[in-house]
XYZ file of C-alpha atoms in Angstrom:
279
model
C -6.291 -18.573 16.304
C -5.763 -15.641 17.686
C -7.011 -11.740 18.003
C -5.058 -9.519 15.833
C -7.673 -6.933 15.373
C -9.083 -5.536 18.438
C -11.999 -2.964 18.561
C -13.486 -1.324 21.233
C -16.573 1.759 20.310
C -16.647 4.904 22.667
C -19.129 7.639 23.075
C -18.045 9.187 26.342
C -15.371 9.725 28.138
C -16.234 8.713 31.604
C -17.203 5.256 30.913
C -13.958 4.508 28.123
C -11.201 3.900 30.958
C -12.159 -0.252 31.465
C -12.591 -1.174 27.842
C -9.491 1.046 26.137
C -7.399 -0.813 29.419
C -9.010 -4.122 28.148
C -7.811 -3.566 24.292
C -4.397 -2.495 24.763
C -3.713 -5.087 27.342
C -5.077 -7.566 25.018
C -3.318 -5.893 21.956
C -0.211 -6.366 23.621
C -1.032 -10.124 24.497
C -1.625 -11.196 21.074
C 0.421 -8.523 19.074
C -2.814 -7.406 17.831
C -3.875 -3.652 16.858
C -5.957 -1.727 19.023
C -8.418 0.164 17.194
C -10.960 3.049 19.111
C -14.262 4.214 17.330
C -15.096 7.244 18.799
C -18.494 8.396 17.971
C -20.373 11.596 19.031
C -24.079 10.883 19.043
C -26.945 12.622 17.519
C -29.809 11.817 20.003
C -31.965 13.910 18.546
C -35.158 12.124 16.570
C -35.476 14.772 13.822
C -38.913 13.087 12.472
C -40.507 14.214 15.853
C -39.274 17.932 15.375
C -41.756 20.719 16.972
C -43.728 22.600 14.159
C -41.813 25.785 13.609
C -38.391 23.880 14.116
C -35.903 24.646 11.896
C -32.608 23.636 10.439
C -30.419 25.535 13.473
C -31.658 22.491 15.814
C -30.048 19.862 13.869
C -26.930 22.124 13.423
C -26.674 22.427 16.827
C -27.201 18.705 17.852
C -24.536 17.782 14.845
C -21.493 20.314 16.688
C -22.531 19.044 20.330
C -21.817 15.669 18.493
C -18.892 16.593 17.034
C -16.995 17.781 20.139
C -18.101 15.039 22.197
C -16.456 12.701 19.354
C -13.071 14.340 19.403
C -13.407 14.673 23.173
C -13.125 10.739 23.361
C -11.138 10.782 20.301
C -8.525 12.702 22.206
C -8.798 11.044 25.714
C -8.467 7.159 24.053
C -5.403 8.592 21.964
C -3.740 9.652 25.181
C -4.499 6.496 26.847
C -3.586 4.102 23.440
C -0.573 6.082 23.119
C 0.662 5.040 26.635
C -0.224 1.704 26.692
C 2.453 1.628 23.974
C 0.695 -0.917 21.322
C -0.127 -0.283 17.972
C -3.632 1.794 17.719
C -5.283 3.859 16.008
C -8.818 6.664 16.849
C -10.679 7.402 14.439
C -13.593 9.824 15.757
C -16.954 10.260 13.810
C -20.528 11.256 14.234
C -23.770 8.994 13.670
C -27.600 9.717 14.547
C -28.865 7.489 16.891
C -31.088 5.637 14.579
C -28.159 4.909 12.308
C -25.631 3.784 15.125
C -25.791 0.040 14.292
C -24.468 0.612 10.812
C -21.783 2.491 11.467
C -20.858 -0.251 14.667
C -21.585 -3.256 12.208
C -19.288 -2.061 9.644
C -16.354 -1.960 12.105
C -17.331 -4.844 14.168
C -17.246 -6.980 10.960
C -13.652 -6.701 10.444
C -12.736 -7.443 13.749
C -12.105 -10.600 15.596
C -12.993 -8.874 19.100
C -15.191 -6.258 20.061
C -14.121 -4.914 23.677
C -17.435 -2.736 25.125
C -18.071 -1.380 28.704
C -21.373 -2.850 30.645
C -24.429 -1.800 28.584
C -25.997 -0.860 31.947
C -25.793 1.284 34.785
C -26.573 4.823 36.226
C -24.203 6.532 33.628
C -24.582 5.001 30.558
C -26.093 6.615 27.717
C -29.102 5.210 25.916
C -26.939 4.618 22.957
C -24.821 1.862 25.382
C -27.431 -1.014 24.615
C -27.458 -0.700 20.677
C -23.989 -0.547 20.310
C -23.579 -4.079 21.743
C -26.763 -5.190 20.058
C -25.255 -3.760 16.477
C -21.514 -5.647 16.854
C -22.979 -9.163 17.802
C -26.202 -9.331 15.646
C -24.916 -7.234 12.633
C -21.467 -7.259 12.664
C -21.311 -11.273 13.751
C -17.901 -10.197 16.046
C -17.657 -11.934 19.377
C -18.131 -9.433 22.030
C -15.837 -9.048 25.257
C -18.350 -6.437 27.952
C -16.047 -5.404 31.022
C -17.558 -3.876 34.010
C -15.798 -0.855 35.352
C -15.218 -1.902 38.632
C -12.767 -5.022 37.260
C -9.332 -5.136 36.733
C -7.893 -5.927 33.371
C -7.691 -9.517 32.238
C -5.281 -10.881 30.009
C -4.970 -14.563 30.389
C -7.968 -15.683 32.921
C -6.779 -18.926 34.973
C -10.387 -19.894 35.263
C -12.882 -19.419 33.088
C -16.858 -20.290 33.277
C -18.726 -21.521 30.555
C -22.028 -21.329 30.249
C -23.228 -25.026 27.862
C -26.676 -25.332 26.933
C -26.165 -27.253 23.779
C -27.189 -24.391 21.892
C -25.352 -23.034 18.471
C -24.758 -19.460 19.408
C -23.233 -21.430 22.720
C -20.465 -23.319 20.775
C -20.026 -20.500 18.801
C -19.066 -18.158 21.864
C -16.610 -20.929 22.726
C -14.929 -21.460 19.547
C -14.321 -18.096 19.101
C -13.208 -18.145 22.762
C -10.666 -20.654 22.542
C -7.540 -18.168 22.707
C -8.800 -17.825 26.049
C -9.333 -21.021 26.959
C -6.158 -22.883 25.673
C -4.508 -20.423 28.473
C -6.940 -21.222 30.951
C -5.548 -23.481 33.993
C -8.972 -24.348 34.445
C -12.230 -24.385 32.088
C -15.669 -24.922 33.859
C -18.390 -26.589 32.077
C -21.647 -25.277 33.143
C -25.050 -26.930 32.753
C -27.827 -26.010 34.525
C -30.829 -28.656 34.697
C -30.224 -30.450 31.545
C -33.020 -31.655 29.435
C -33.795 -35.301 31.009
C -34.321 -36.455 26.961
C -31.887 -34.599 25.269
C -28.803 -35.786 23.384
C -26.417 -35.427 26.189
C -28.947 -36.766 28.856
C -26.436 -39.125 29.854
C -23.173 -37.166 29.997
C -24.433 -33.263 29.950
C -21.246 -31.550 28.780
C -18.986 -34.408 27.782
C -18.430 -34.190 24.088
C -17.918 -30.004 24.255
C -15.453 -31.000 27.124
C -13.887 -34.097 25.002
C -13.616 -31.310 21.945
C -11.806 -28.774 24.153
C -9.686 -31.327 25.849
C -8.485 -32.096 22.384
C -6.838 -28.345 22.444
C -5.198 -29.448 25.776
C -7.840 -27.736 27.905
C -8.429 -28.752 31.368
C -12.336 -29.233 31.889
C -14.567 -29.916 34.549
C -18.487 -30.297 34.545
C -20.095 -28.648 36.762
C -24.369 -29.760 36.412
C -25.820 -27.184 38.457
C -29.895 -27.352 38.998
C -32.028 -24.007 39.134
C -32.023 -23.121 42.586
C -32.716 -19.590 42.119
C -35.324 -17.813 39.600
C -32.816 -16.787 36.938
C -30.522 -18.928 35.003
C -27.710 -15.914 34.969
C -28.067 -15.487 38.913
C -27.218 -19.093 39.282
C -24.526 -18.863 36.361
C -23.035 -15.354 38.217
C -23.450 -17.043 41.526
C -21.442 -20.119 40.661
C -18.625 -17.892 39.074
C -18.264 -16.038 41.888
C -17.952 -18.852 44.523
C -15.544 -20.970 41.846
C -12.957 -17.733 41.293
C -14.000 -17.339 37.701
C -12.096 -14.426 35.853
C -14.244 -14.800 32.787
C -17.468 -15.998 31.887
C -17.957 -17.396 28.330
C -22.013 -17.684 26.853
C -23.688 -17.603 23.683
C -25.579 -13.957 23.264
C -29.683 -14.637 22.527
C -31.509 -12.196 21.478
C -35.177 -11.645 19.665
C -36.276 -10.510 16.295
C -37.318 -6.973 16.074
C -38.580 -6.498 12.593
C -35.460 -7.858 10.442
C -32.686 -7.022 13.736
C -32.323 -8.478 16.836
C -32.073 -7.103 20.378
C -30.464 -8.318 23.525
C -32.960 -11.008 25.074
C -33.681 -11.343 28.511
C -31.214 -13.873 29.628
C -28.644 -11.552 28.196
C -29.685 -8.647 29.433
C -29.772 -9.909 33.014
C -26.419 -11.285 32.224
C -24.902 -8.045 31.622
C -26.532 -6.278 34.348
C -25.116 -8.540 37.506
C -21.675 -9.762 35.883
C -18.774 -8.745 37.953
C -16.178 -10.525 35.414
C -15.492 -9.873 31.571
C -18.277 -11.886 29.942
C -17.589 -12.934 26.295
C -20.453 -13.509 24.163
C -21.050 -14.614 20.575
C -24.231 -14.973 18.380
Protein backbone atom coordinates (compact mmCIF):
# COMPACT_ATOMS: atom_id res chain seq x y z
CA UNK A 1 0.00 0.00 0.00
CA UNK A 2 0.95 3.09 -0.60
CA UNK A 3 -0.26 6.93 -1.42
CA UNK A 4 -0.10 7.65 -5.01
CA UNK A 5 -2.74 10.26 -5.05
CA UNK A 6 -2.28 13.03 -2.72
CA UNK A 7 -4.83 15.91 -2.18
CA UNK A 8 -4.67 18.76 -0.19
CA UNK A 9 -8.00 21.70 -0.53
CA UNK A 10 -7.01 25.49 -0.20
CA UNK A 11 -9.06 28.56 0.24
CA UNK A 12 -6.46 31.08 1.28
CA UNK A 13 -3.30 31.81 0.86
CA UNK A 14 -1.94 32.49 4.25
CA UNK A 15 -2.80 29.30 5.81
CA UNK A 16 -1.67 26.88 2.39
CA UNK A 17 2.25 27.00 3.17
CA UNK A 18 2.14 23.68 5.89
CA UNK A 19 -0.19 21.44 3.95
CA UNK A 20 1.17 22.15 0.06
CA UNK A 21 4.92 21.45 2.08
CA UNK A 22 3.18 18.28 3.52
CA UNK A 23 1.91 16.96 -0.13
CA UNK A 24 4.87 17.47 -2.13
CA UNK A 25 7.14 16.10 0.48
CA UNK A 26 4.93 13.18 0.67
CA UNK A 27 4.47 13.09 -3.21
CA UNK A 28 8.00 12.77 -3.52
CA UNK A 29 8.18 9.93 -0.78
CA UNK A 30 5.84 7.68 -2.42
CA UNK A 31 6.13 8.86 -6.14
CA UNK A 32 2.67 9.94 -5.75
CA UNK A 33 0.90 13.09 -7.53
CA UNK A 34 0.26 16.09 -5.70
CA UNK A 35 -2.97 17.48 -6.49
CA UNK A 36 -4.22 21.31 -5.02
CA UNK A 37 -8.04 22.23 -4.99
CA UNK A 38 -8.17 25.69 -4.83
CA UNK A 39 -11.52 27.01 -4.07
CA UNK A 40 -12.75 30.65 -3.71
CA UNK A 41 -15.70 30.71 -1.36
CA UNK A 42 -19.07 32.17 -1.65
CA UNK A 43 -19.92 33.00 2.04
CA UNK A 44 -22.71 34.67 1.26
CA UNK A 45 -26.27 32.86 2.38
CA UNK A 46 -28.34 34.15 -0.57
CA UNK A 47 -31.76 32.73 1.10
CA UNK A 48 -31.24 35.42 3.87
CA UNK A 49 -30.86 38.31 1.22
CA UNK A 50 -32.23 41.92 2.47
CA UNK A 51 -35.62 42.80 0.72
CA UNK A 52 -34.66 45.06 -2.13
CA UNK A 53 -31.40 42.94 -2.79
CA UNK A 54 -30.71 42.24 -6.07
CA UNK A 55 -28.75 40.13 -8.46
CA UNK A 56 -25.41 42.67 -8.34
CA UNK A 57 -24.81 41.14 -4.65
CA UNK A 58 -24.36 37.70 -5.75
CA UNK A 59 -22.28 38.95 -8.77
CA UNK A 60 -20.16 40.58 -6.62
CA UNK A 61 -19.66 37.78 -3.96
CA UNK A 62 -19.11 35.22 -7.15
CA UNK A 63 -15.81 37.67 -8.62
CA UNK A 64 -14.46 38.23 -4.90
CA UNK A 65 -14.61 34.33 -5.10
CA UNK A 66 -13.14 34.01 -8.15
CA UNK A 67 -9.93 36.00 -7.50
CA UNK A 68 -9.41 34.61 -4.22
CA UNK A 69 -9.47 31.04 -6.11
CA UNK A 70 -6.83 31.90 -8.65
CA UNK A 71 -4.99 33.81 -5.93
CA UNK A 72 -4.28 30.32 -4.21
CA UNK A 73 -4.41 28.73 -7.49
CA UNK A 74 -1.37 30.75 -8.41
CA UNK A 75 0.56 30.76 -5.04
CA UNK A 76 0.25 26.55 -4.68
CA UNK A 77 1.43 26.40 -8.47
CA UNK A 78 4.52 28.36 -7.56
CA UNK A 79 5.14 26.37 -4.57
CA UNK A 80 4.17 22.66 -6.43
CA UNK A 81 6.26 23.74 -9.18
CA UNK A 82 9.37 24.03 -6.90
CA UNK A 83 8.99 21.24 -4.90
CA UNK A 84 9.63 19.55 -8.26
CA UNK A 85 6.92 16.52 -8.06
CA UNK A 86 4.28 15.86 -10.27
CA UNK A 87 1.08 18.26 -9.45
CA UNK A 88 -1.43 19.70 -10.68
CA UNK A 89 -4.10 23.21 -9.39
CA UNK A 90 -7.06 23.22 -10.42
CA UNK A 91 -8.91 26.46 -8.96
CA UNK A 92 -12.81 26.67 -8.70
CA UNK A 93 -15.58 28.40 -6.89
CA UNK A 94 -18.34 26.75 -4.51
CA UNK A 95 -21.03 28.47 -2.12
CA UNK A 96 -20.52 27.69 1.23
CA UNK A 97 -23.48 25.49 1.61
CA UNK A 98 -22.32 23.37 -1.28
CA UNK A 99 -18.54 23.05 -0.16
CA UNK A 100 -18.80 19.40 0.99
CA UNK A 101 -19.75 18.23 -2.46
CA UNK A 102 -17.36 19.68 -4.29
CA UNK A 103 -14.53 18.38 -1.31
CA UNK A 104 -16.25 14.82 -1.33
CA UNK A 105 -15.94 14.40 -4.94
CA UNK A 106 -12.15 14.96 -4.84
CA UNK A 107 -11.51 13.42 -1.56
CA UNK A 108 -13.07 10.18 -2.94
CA UNK A 109 -10.45 9.54 -5.40
CA UNK A 110 -7.75 10.07 -3.22
CA UNK A 111 -5.89 7.90 -0.85
CA UNK A 112 -4.78 11.05 1.36
CA UNK A 113 -6.27 14.19 2.09
CA UNK A 114 -3.46 16.68 3.48
CA UNK A 115 -5.55 19.83 5.36
CA UNK A 116 -4.15 22.63 7.65
CA UNK A 117 -5.61 22.74 11.49
CA UNK A 118 -9.38 23.39 11.23
CA UNK A 119 -8.83 25.91 14.06
CA UNK A 120 -7.24 28.95 15.02
CA UNK A 121 -7.39 32.85 14.90
CA UNK A 122 -7.09 32.86 11.00
CA UNK A 123 -9.01 30.30 9.71
CA UNK A 124 -12.01 30.85 7.80
CA UNK A 125 -15.36 29.42 8.78
CA UNK A 126 -15.23 27.27 5.76
CA UNK A 127 -11.86 25.41 7.54
CA UNK A 128 -14.16 23.02 9.70
CA UNK A 129 -16.46 21.68 6.77
CA UNK A 130 -13.85 21.02 4.55
CA UNK A 131 -12.37 18.38 6.90
CA UNK A 132 -15.82 17.29 7.94
CA UNK A 133 -16.76 16.81 3.93
CA UNK A 134 -13.32 14.59 2.99
CA UNK A 135 -13.65 12.11 6.02
CA UNK A 136 -17.49 11.67 6.32
CA UNK A 137 -18.35 12.06 2.55
CA UNK A 138 -15.52 11.41 0.70
CA UNK A 139 -14.40 8.25 3.16
CA UNK A 140 -10.41 9.52 2.46
CA UNK A 141 -8.15 9.30 5.46
CA UNK A 142 -7.26 12.71 6.50
CA UNK A 143 -3.58 13.96 7.37
CA UNK A 144 -4.34 17.87 9.51
CA UNK A 145 -0.81 19.62 9.97
CA UNK A 146 -0.48 22.50 12.25
CA UNK A 147 1.44 25.42 10.91
CA UNK A 148 3.88 25.73 13.38
CA UNK A 149 5.39 21.92 12.45
CA UNK A 150 7.90 20.97 10.25
CA UNK A 151 7.24 18.61 7.42
CA UNK A 152 7.09 14.90 8.09
CA UNK A 153 7.92 12.32 5.79
CA UNK A 154 8.73 9.13 7.52
CA UNK A 155 7.83 9.73 11.46
CA UNK A 156 10.27 7.47 13.70
CA UNK A 157 7.58 7.39 16.31
CA UNK A 158 4.26 7.38 15.91
CA UNK A 159 1.20 7.42 18.60
CA UNK A 160 -1.76 5.55 18.23
CA UNK A 161 -4.65 6.21 19.74
CA UNK A 162 -6.65 2.15 20.33
CA UNK A 163 -9.96 2.14 21.69
CA UNK A 164 -11.17 -0.97 20.01
CA UNK A 165 -13.34 1.00 17.97
CA UNK A 166 -13.92 0.46 13.93
CA UNK A 167 -13.23 3.92 12.69
CA UNK A 168 -9.92 3.24 15.08
CA UNK A 169 -8.59 0.24 13.02
CA UNK A 170 -9.62 1.86 10.13
CA UNK A 171 -7.30 5.04 10.75
CA UNK A 172 -4.55 2.46 11.25
CA UNK A 173 -4.94 0.37 8.30
CA UNK A 174 -5.01 3.07 6.17
CA UNK A 175 -2.01 4.33 8.18
CA UNK A 176 0.17 1.53 7.75
CA UNK A 177 2.59 3.23 5.06
CA UNK A 178 3.43 5.15 7.97
CA UNK A 179 3.81 2.77 10.32
CA UNK A 180 5.85 -0.01 8.50
CA UNK A 181 8.56 3.03 8.50
CA UNK A 182 8.06 3.79 11.94
CA UNK A 183 11.14 2.77 14.35
CA UNK A 184 8.68 2.82 16.92
CA UNK A 185 4.68 2.42 17.04
CA UNK A 186 2.93 3.31 20.42
CA UNK A 187 -0.15 1.60 21.37
CA UNK A 188 -2.33 3.81 23.33
CA UNK A 189 -5.17 2.81 25.64
CA UNK A 190 -6.52 4.87 28.02
CA UNK A 191 -8.63 3.14 30.95
CA UNK A 192 -9.76 0.13 29.17
CA UNK A 193 -13.13 -1.29 29.73
CA UNK A 194 -12.53 -3.75 32.89
CA UNK A 195 -15.16 -6.35 30.80
CA UNK A 196 -14.31 -5.85 27.45
CA UNK A 197 -12.75 -8.25 24.95
CA UNK A 198 -9.24 -7.22 25.48
CA UNK A 199 -9.66 -6.85 29.35
CA UNK A 200 -6.82 -9.01 29.73
CA UNK A 201 -4.26 -7.81 27.19
CA UNK A 202 -5.68 -4.11 26.12
CA UNK A 203 -3.90 -3.66 22.78
CA UNK A 204 -2.36 -7.04 22.10
CA UNK A 205 -4.03 -8.47 19.08
CA UNK A 206 -3.90 -4.76 17.06
CA UNK A 207 -0.16 -4.93 18.20
CA UNK A 208 0.19 -8.85 17.20
CA UNK A 209 -1.59 -7.68 13.65
CA UNK A 210 0.91 -4.84 13.11
CA UNK A 211 3.85 -6.81 14.28
CA UNK A 212 2.93 -9.15 11.50
CA UNK A 213 3.96 -6.09 8.99
CA UNK A 214 7.30 -6.00 10.95
CA UNK A 215 6.19 -3.11 13.15
CA UNK A 216 7.78 -2.48 16.38
CA UNK A 217 4.93 -1.97 19.10
CA UNK A 218 4.69 -1.06 22.52
CA UNK A 219 1.52 -0.68 24.82
CA UNK A 220 1.32 2.01 26.55
CA UNK A 221 -2.27 1.66 29.13
CA UNK A 222 -2.53 5.07 30.23
CA UNK A 223 -5.53 5.90 32.92
CA UNK A 224 -7.51 9.34 32.70
CA UNK A 225 -5.62 11.55 34.76
CA UNK A 226 -6.78 14.64 33.25
CA UNK A 227 -10.51 15.67 32.10
CA UNK A 228 -10.07 15.02 28.38
CA UNK A 229 -9.10 11.89 26.70
CA UNK A 230 -7.11 14.04 23.80
CA UNK A 231 -5.19 16.11 26.61
CA UNK A 232 -3.95 12.89 28.01
CA UNK A 233 -3.44 11.39 24.36
CA UNK A 234 -1.49 15.01 23.31
CA UNK A 235 0.21 14.94 26.64
CA UNK A 236 1.64 11.47 26.29
CA UNK A 237 2.83 12.28 22.63
CA UNK A 238 4.56 15.03 23.62
CA UNK A 239 6.58 13.54 26.57
CA UNK A 240 7.22 10.10 24.28
CA UNK A 241 8.71 12.28 21.04
CA UNK A 242 5.78 11.35 18.88
CA UNK A 243 6.01 12.83 15.24
CA UNK A 244 2.54 11.63 14.40
CA UNK A 245 -0.49 10.79 16.05
CA UNK A 246 -2.79 8.17 14.41
CA UNK A 247 -6.91 8.06 15.70
CA UNK A 248 -10.09 7.14 14.32
CA UNK A 249 -12.22 10.57 13.45
CA UNK A 250 -15.92 10.42 15.47
CA UNK A 251 -18.24 12.51 14.64
CA UNK A 252 -22.32 12.93 15.11
CA UNK A 253 -25.24 12.76 12.81
CA UNK A 254 -26.55 16.02 11.66
CA UNK A 255 -29.60 15.24 9.66
CA UNK A 256 -28.16 12.56 7.03
CA UNK A 257 -24.09 14.15 7.49
CA UNK A 258 -21.89 14.06 10.14
CA UNK A 259 -19.80 16.70 11.91
CA UNK A 260 -16.58 16.62 13.81
CA UNK A 261 -17.49 15.32 17.46
CA UNK A 262 -16.09 16.57 20.45
CA UNK A 263 -13.20 14.31 21.02
CA UNK A 264 -12.13 15.32 17.57
CA UNK A 265 -12.55 18.61 17.73
CA UNK A 266 -10.46 18.98 20.88
CA UNK A 267 -8.05 16.80 19.10
CA UNK A 268 -7.45 19.16 16.41
CA UNK A 269 -7.39 22.16 18.46
CA UNK A 270 -4.23 21.18 20.93
CA UNK A 271 -2.23 18.78 18.43
CA UNK A 272 1.22 20.01 17.87
CA UNK A 273 2.06 16.89 15.43
CA UNK A 274 0.37 15.76 12.04
CA UNK A 275 -2.64 13.81 13.29
CA UNK A 276 -4.06 11.25 10.79
CA UNK A 277 -7.56 10.39 11.09
CA UNK A 278 -9.99 8.03 9.35
CA UNK A 279 -13.80 7.40 9.69
Amino acid sequence: MSYKSLLTVLTEAKTATAPLAQVSALAERFGGHAEALCLGVDRTQTGYYYAGANALVLQESLARAKEEAAAVQAYASDLLEKAGVTWSAESGVAQIADLGRHVAQRARFSDLVVLGKPYGRDRNVEAEPIVEAALFEGHAPVLVVPDENNVVIQPKTITVAWNESVEALTAIRKAMPFLTGADLVRVVVIDPPAHGPERSDPGGLLSQMLARHGVTCEIDVLSKTLSRVSDVLNRHATDTGSEMIVMGAYGHSRFREAILGGATRNMLEQAKVPVFMAH
